[in-house]
CSV table of C-alpha atoms in Angstrom, one decimal:
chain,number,residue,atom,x,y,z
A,1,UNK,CA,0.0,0.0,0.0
A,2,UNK,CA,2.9,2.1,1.0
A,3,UNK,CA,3.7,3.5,-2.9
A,4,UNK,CA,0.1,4.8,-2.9
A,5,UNK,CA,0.4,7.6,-0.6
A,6,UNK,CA,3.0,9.1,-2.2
A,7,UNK,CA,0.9,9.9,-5.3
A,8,UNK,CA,-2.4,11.5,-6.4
A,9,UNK,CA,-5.2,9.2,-6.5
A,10,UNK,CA,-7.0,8.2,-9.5
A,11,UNK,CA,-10.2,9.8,-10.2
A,12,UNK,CA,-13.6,9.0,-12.4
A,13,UNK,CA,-13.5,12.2,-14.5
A,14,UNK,CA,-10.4,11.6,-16.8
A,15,UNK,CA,-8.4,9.2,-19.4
A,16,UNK,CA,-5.1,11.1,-19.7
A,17,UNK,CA,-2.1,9.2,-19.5
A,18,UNK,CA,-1.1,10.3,-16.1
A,19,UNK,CA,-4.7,9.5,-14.7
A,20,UNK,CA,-4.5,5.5,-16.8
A,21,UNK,CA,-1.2,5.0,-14.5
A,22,UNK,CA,-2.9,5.8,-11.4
A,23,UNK,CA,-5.6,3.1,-12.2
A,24,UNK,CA,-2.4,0.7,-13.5
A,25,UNK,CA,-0.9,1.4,-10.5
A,26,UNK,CA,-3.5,0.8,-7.8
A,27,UNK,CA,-4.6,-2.6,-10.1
A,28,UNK,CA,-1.1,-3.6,-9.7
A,29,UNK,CA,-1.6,-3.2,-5.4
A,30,UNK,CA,-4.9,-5.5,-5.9
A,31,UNK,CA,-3.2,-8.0,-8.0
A,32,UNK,CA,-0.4,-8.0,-5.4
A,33,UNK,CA,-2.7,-8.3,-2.5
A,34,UNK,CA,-5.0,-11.2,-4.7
A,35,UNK,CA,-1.6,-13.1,-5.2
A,36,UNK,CA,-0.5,-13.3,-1.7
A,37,UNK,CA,-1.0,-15.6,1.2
A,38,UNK,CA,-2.7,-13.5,3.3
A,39,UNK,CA,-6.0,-12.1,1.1
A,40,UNK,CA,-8.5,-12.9,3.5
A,41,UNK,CA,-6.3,-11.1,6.7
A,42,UNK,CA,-5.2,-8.3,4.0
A,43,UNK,CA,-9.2,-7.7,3.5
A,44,UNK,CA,-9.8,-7.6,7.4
A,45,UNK,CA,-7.3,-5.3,8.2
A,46,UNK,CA,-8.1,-2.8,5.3
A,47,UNK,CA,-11.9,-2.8,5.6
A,48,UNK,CA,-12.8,-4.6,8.5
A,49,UNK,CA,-12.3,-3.8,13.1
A,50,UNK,CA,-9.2,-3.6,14.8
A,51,UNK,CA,-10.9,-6.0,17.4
A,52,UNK,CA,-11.1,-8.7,14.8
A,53,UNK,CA,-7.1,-8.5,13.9
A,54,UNK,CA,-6.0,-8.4,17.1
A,55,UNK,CA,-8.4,-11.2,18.7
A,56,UNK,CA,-7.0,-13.0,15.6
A,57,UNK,CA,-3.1,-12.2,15.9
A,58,UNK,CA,-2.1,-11.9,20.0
A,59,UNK,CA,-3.9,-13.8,23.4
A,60,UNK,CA,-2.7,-11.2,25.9
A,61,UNK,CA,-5.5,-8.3,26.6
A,62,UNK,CA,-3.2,-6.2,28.1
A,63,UNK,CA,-1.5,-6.0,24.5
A,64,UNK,CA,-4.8,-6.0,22.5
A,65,UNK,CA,-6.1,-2.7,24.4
A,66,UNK,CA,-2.4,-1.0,24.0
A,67,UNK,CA,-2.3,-1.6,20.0
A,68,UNK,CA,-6.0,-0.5,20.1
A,69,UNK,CA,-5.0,2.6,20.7
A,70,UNK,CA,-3.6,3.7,17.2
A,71,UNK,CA,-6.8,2.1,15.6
A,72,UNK,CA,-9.0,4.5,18.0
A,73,UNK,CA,-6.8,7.6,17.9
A,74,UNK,CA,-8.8,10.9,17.2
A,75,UNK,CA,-11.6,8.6,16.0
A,76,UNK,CA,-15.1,8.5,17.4
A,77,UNK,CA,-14.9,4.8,16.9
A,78,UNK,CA,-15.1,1.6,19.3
A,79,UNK,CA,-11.9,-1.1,17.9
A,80,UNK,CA,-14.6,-3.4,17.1
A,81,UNK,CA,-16.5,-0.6,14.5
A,82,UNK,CA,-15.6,-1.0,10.9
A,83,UNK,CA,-12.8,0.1,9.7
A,84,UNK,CA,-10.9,1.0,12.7
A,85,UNK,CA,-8.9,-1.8,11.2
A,86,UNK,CA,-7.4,0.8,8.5
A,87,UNK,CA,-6.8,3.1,11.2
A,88,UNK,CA,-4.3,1.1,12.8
A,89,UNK,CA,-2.5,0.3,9.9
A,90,UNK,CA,-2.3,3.7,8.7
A,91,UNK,CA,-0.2,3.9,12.0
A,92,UNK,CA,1.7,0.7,11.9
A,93,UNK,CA,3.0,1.6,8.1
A,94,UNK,CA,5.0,5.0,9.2
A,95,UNK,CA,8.9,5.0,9.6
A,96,UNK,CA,10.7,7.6,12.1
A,97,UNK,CA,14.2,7.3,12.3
A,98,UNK,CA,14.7,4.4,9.9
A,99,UNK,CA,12.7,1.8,11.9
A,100,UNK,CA,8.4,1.2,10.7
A,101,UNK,CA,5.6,1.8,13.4
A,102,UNK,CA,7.2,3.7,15.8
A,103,UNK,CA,6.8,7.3,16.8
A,104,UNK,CA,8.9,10.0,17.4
A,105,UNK,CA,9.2,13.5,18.8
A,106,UNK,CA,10.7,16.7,16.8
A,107,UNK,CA,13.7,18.3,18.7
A,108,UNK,CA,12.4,21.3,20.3
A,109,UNK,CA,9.2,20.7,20.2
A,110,UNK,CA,6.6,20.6,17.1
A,111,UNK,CA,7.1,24.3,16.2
A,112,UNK,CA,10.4,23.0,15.3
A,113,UNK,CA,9.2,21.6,12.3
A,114,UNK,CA,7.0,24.1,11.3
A,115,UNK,CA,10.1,26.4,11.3
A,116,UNK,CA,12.0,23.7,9.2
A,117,UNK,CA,9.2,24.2,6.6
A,118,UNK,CA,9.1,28.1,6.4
A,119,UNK,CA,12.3,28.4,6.5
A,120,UNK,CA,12.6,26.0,3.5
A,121,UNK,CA,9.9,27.8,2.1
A,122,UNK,CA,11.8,31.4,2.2
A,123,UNK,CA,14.8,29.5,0.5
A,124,UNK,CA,12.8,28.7,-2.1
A,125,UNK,CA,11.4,32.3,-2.4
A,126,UNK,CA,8.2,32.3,-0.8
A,127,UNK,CA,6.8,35.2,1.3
A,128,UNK,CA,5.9,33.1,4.9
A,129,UNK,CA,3.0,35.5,6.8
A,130,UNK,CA,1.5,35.0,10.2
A,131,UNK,CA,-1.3,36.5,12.3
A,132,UNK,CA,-2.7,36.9,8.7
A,133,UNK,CA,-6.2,35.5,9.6
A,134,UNK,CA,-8.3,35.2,6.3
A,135,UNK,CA,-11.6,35.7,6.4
A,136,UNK,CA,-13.1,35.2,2.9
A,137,UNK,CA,-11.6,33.8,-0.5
A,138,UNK,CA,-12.4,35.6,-3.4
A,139,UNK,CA,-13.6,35.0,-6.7
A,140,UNK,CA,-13.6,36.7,-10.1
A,141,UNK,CA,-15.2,35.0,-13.2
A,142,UNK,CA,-16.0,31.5,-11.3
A,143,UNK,CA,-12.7,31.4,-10.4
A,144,UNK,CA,-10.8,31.9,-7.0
A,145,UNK,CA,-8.8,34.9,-7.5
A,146,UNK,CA,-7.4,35.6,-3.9
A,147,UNK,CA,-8.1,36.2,-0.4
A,148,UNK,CA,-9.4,39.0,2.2
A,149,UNK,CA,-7.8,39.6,5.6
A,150,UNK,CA,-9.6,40.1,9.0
A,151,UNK,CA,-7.4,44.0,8.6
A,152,UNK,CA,-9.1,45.1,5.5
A,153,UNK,CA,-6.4,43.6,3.0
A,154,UNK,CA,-7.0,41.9,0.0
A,155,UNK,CA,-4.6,39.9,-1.8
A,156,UNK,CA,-4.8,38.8,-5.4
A,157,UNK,CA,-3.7,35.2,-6.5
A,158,UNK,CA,-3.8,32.7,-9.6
A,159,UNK,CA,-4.3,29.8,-7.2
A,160,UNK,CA,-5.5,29.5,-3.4
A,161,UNK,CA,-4.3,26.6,-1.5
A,162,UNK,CA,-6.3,25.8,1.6
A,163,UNK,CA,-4.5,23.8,4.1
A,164,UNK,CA,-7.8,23.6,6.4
A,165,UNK,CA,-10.5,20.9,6.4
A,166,UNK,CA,-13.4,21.0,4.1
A,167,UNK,CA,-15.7,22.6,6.4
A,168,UNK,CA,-13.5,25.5,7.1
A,169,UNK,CA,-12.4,26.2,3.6
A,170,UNK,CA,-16.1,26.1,2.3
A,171,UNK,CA,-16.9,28.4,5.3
A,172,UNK,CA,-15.1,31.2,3.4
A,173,UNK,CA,-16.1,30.9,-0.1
A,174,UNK,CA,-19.5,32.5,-0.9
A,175,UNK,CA,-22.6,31.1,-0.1
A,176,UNK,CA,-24.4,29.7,-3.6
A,177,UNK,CA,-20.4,27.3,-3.5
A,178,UNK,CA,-20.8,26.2,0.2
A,179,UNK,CA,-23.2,23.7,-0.1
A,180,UNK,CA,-21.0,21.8,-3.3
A,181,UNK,CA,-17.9,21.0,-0.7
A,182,UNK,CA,-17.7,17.5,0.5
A,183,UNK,CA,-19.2,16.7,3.9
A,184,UNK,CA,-16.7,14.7,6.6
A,185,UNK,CA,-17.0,12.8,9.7
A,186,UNK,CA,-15.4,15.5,11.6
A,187,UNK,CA,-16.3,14.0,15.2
A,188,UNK,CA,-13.7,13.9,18.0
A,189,UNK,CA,-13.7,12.4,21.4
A,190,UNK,CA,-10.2,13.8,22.0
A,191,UNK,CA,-9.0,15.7,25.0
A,192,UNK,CA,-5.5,17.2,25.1
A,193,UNK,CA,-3.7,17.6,28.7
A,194,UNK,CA,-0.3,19.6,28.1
A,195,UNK,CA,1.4,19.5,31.2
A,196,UNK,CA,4.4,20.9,33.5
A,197,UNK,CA,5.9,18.5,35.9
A,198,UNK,CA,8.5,19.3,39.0
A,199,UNK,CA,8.8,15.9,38.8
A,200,UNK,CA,9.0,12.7,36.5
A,201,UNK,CA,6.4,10.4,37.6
A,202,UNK,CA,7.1,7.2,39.6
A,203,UNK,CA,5.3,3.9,38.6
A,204,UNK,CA,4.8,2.1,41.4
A,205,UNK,CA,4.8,-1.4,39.3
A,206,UNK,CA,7.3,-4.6,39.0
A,207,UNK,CA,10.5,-3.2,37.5
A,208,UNK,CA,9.6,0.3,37.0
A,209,UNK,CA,12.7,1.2,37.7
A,210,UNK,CA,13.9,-0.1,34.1
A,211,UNK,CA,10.2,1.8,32.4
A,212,UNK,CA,11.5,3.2,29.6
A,213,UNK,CA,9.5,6.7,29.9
A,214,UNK,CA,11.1,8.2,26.5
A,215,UNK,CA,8.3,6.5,25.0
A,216,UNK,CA,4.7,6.4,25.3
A,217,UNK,CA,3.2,5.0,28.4
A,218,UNK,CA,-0.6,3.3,27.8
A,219,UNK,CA,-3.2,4.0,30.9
A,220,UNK,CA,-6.5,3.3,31.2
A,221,UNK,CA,-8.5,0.2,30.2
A,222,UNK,CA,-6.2,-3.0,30.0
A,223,UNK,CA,-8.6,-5.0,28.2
A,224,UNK,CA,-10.7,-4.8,24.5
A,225,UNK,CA,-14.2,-4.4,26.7
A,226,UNK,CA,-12.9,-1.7,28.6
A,227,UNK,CA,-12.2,0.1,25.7
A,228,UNK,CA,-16.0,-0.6,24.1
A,229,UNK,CA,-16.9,0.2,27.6
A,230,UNK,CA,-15.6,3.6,27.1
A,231,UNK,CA,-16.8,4.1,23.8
A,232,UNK,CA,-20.3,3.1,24.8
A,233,UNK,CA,-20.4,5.7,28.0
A,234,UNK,CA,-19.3,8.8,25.5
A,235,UNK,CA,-21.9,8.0,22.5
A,236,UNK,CA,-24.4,8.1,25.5
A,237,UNK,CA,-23.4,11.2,26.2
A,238,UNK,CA,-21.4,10.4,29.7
A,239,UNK,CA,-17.9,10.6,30.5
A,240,UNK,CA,-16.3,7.1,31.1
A,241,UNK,CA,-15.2,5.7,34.9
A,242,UNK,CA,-12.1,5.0,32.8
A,243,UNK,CA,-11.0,6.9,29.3
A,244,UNK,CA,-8.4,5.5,26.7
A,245,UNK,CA,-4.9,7.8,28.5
A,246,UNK,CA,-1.6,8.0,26.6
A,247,UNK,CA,0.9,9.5,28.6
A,248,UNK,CA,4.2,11.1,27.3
A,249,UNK,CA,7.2,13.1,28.4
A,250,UNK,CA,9.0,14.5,25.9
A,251,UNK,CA,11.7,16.4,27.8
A,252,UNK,CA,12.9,12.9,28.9
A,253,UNK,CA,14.6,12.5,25.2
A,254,UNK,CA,14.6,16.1,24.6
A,255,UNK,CA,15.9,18.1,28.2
A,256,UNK,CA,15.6,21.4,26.6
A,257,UNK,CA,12.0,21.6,26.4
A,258,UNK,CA,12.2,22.3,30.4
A,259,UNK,CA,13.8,23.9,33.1
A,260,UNK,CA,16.7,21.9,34.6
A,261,UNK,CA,15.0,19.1,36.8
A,262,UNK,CA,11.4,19.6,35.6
A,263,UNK,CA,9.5,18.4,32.3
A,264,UNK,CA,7.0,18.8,30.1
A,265,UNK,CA,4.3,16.3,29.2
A,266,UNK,CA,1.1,15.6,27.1
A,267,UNK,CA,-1.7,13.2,28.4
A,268,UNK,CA,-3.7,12.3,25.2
A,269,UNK,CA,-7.7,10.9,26.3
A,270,UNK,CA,-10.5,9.8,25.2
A,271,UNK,CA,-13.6,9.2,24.5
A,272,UNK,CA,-15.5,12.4,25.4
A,273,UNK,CA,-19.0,12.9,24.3
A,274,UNK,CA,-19.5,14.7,21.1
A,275,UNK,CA,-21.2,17.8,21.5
A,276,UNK,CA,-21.4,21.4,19.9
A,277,UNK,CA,-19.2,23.5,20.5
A,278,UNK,CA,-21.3,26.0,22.9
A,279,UNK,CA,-23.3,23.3,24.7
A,280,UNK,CA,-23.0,24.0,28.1
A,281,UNK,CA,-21.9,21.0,29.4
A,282,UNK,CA,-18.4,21.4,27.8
A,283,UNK,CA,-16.8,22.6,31.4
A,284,UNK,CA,-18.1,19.9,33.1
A,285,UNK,CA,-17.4,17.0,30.4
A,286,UNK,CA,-13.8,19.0,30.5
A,287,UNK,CA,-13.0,18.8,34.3
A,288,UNK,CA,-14.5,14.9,34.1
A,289,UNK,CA,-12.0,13.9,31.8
A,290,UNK,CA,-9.4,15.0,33.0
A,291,UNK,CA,-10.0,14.1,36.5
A,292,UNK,CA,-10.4,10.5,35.5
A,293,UNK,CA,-7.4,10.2,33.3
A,294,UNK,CA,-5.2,12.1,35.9
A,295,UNK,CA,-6.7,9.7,38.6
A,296,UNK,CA,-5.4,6.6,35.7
A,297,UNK,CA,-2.0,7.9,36.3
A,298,UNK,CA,-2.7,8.7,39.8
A,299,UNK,CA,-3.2,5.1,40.3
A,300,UNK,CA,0.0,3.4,39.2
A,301,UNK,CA,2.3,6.6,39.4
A,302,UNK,CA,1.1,7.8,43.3
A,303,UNK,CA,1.7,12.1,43.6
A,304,UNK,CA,1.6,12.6,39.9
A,305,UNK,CA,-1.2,15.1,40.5
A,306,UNK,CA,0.8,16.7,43.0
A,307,UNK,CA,4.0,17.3,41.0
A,308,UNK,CA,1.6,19.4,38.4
A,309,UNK,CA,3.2,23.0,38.1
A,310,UNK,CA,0.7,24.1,35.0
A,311,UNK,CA,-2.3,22.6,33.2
A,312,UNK,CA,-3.4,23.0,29.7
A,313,UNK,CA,-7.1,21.0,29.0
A,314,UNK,CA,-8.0,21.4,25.1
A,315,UNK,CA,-11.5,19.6,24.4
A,316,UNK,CA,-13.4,19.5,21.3
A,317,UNK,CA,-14.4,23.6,21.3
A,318,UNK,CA,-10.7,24.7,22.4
A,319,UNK,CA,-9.0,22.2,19.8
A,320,UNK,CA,-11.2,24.2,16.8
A,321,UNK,CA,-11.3,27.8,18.2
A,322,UNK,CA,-7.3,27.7,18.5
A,323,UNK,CA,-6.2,25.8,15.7
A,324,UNK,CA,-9.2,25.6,13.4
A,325,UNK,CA,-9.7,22.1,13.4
A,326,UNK,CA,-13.3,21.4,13.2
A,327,UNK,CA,-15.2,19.5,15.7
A,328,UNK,CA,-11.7,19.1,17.1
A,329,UNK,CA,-11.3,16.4,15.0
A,330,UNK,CA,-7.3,15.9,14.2
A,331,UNK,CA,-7.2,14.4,11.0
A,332,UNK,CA,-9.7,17.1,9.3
A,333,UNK,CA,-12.4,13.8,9.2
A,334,UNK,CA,-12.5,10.3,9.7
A,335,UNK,CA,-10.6,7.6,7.8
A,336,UNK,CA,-12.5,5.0,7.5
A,337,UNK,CA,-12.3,3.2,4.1
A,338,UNK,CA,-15.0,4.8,2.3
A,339,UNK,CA,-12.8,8.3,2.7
A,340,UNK,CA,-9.3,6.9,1.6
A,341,UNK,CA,-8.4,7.3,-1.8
A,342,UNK,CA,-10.2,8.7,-4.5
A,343,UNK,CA,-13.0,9.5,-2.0
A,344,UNK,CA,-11.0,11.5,0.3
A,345,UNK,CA,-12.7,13.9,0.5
A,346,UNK,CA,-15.1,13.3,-2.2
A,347,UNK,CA,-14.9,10.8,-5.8
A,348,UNK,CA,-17.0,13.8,-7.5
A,349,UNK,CA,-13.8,15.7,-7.1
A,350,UNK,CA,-10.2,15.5,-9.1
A,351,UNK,CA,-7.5,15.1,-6.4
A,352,UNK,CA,-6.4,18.3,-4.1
A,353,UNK,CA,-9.4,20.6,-6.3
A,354,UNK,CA,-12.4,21.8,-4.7
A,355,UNK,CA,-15.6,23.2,-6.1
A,356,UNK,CA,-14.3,26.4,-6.9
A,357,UNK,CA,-11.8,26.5,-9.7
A,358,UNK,CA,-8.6,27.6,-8.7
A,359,UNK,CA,-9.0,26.8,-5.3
A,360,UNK,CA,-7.2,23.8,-4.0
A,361,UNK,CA,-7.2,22.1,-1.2
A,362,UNK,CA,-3.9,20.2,0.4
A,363,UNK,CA,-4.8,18.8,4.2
A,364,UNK,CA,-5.2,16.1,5.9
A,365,UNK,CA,-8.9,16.1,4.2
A,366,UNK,CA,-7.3,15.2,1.3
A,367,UNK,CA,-5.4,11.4,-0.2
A,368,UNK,CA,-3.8,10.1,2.1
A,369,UNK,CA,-4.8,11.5,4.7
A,370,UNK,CA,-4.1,12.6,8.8
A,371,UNK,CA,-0.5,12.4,10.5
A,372,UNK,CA,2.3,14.5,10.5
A,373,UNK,CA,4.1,12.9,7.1
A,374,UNK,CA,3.2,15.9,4.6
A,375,UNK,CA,2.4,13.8,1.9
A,376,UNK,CA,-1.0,15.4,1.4
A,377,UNK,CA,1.1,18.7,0.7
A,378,UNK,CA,3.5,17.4,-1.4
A,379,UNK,CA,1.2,15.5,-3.4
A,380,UNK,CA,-1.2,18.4,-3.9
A,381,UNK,CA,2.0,20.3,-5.1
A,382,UNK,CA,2.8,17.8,-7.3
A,383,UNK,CA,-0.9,17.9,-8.5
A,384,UNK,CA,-0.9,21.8,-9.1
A,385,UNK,CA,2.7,21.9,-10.8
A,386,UNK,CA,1.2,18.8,-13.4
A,387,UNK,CA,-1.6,21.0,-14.2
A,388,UNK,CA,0.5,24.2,-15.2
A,389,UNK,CA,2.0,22.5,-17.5
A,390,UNK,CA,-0.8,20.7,-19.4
């Protein structure tokens, strides 16, 4: 699958050459997959639960609920829903630092990267603005022609590029073009705990002295149930006894982050209840979640609580006031199978284009989708460069 997300999708609308060799190409993944031993598992893990390849491939629970976690992750999804099976995957398939399936951390912090990129950008010659909030793209002719600023500037453009999910691009083209942008899942039961500790936690478990804390450290339910559990209690609109918690403390492998002798660290949780983003039980769903996934590392890691300097809780509301994600949701929509591909976000589009001529679209809305691999941005790149020149 890997040599697919490096490239455009196929699409319906087209017979060029380069279109014919997208379709060649993706037969040629089927054959592979047809040819194989493994058809039947391939299937299951591309279209059908994480529950079912896990039950199927490991006995221990404990180890079931932890590799549920990157089939669950940002998704309003139990492990035994459909498709949550491509979900993990999707996170098993990744490299960082030369080995597959693991994750890593950027050297001083994710801004790092983002400064990697402008400042690659500038070398190339490209202007890199912030605090440059756009509030409307503009159109001439049928035909996106630029963008107006919150301070009364307009600038003028051959091509926008939107970098924000479908909902929010749409949200700022006129009215009569809003209703022809693809619709997403864009549901999250994610809460965000960014923390400062005076302390590194300690685990009070067998050999926690050796617990490698560089990496990330699974709380919460140690079983497959206790995971529907908590899925069951949040589409009931409740906060679960015990939430899906993924602990880590990136100033262990990166010291610089914090003050000699203290670190940072980011508590990942779920499932909260979906709700809009001005229902008034959002402060007390907040405070609930993060009681109960402090109280999971309270549990095994006794004064944790105590050795909190600062606290950052970003729900649902703060997640998409703050960094325009809608519905919180961190992959700009759900990836379940019917979104990958040529359907992500929508089959009635060409790749990376949106309704409005002109206007493209390059997040993690778009083929092949959420994580922080840039392939949606260099494909739609790709995409826009091809079409100059034809």
């Amino acid at each position: 699958m890997e040599p697919l997300l490096d490239d455009a999708p196929p699409h319906l609308w087209s017979n060029d050459a380069t279109n014919t060799a997208r379709w060649r190409k993706l037969a040629r993944t089927g054959v592979s997959l047809a040819r194989g031993p493994g058809l039947a598992s391939s299937a299951r893990v591309l279209f059908g639960s994480a529950r079912a390849v896990l039950e199927d491939w490991f006995e221990s629970e404990p180890l079931r609920a932890t590799l549920a976690t990157d089939a669950i992750i940002g998704a309003f999804a139990p492990p035994s829903a459909r498709g949550t099976g491509y979900v993990l995957f999707h996170h098993c398939m990744g490299r960082a630092g030369g080995r597959r399936g693991v994750w890593a951390y950027v050297a001083g912090g994710m801004g790092t990267l983002s400064e990697a990129l402008a400042a690659a950008a500038r070398a190339a010659g490209a202007l890199v603005r912030t605090g440059a909030e756009v509030v409307a793209i503009q159109s001439k002719a049928g035909r996106a022609s630029g963008v107006a600023l919150a301070n009364g500037e307009t600038l003028e453009a051959d091509f926008v590029i939107s970098g924000a999910d479908p909902a929010r691009t749409a949200a700022l083209v006129e009215p009569s073009l809003r209703r022809r942008f693809p619709v997403l899942d864009q549901r999250s039961p994610v809460v965000k705990l960014n923390l400062a500790l005076g302390e590194l936690p300690r685990f009070q478990a067998r050999g926690s002295e050796k617990l490698p804390l560089s990496g990330t450290i699974h709380l919460g339910p140690t079983d497959l149930d206790g995971i529907e559990r908590a899925y069951t209690a949040a589409a009931a609109g409740r906060v679960p006894e015990l939430p899906v918690v993924e602990l880590t403390i990136p100033s262990v492998v990166d010291p610089g982050l914090a003050p000699q002798g203290r670190h940072v660290a980011s508590i990942f949780a779920q499932y909260a209840p979906v709700l809009p983003a001005d229902d008034a039980r959002w402060p007390e769903v907040r405070e609930a979640l993060r009681d109960r996934a402090l109280a999971a590392v309270e549990s095994l890691a006794p004064g944790f609580t105590a050795s909190i300097l600062h606290m950052e809780v970003l729900a649902a509301p703060e997640l998409e006031r703050e960094f325009g994600l809608t519905g919180g949701n961190i992959f700009h929509g759900a990836m379940q199978p019917e979104r990958l591909l040529l359907r992500r976000p929508s089959a009635r589009l060409r790749p990376y284009r949106t309704p409005l001529p002109g206007l493209w679209s390059c997040g993690s809305s778009t083929h092949p989708g959420g994580g922080v691999m840039g392939a949606p941005g260099r494909n739609a790149a790709l995409e826009l460069l091809a079409s100059l020149r034809t």
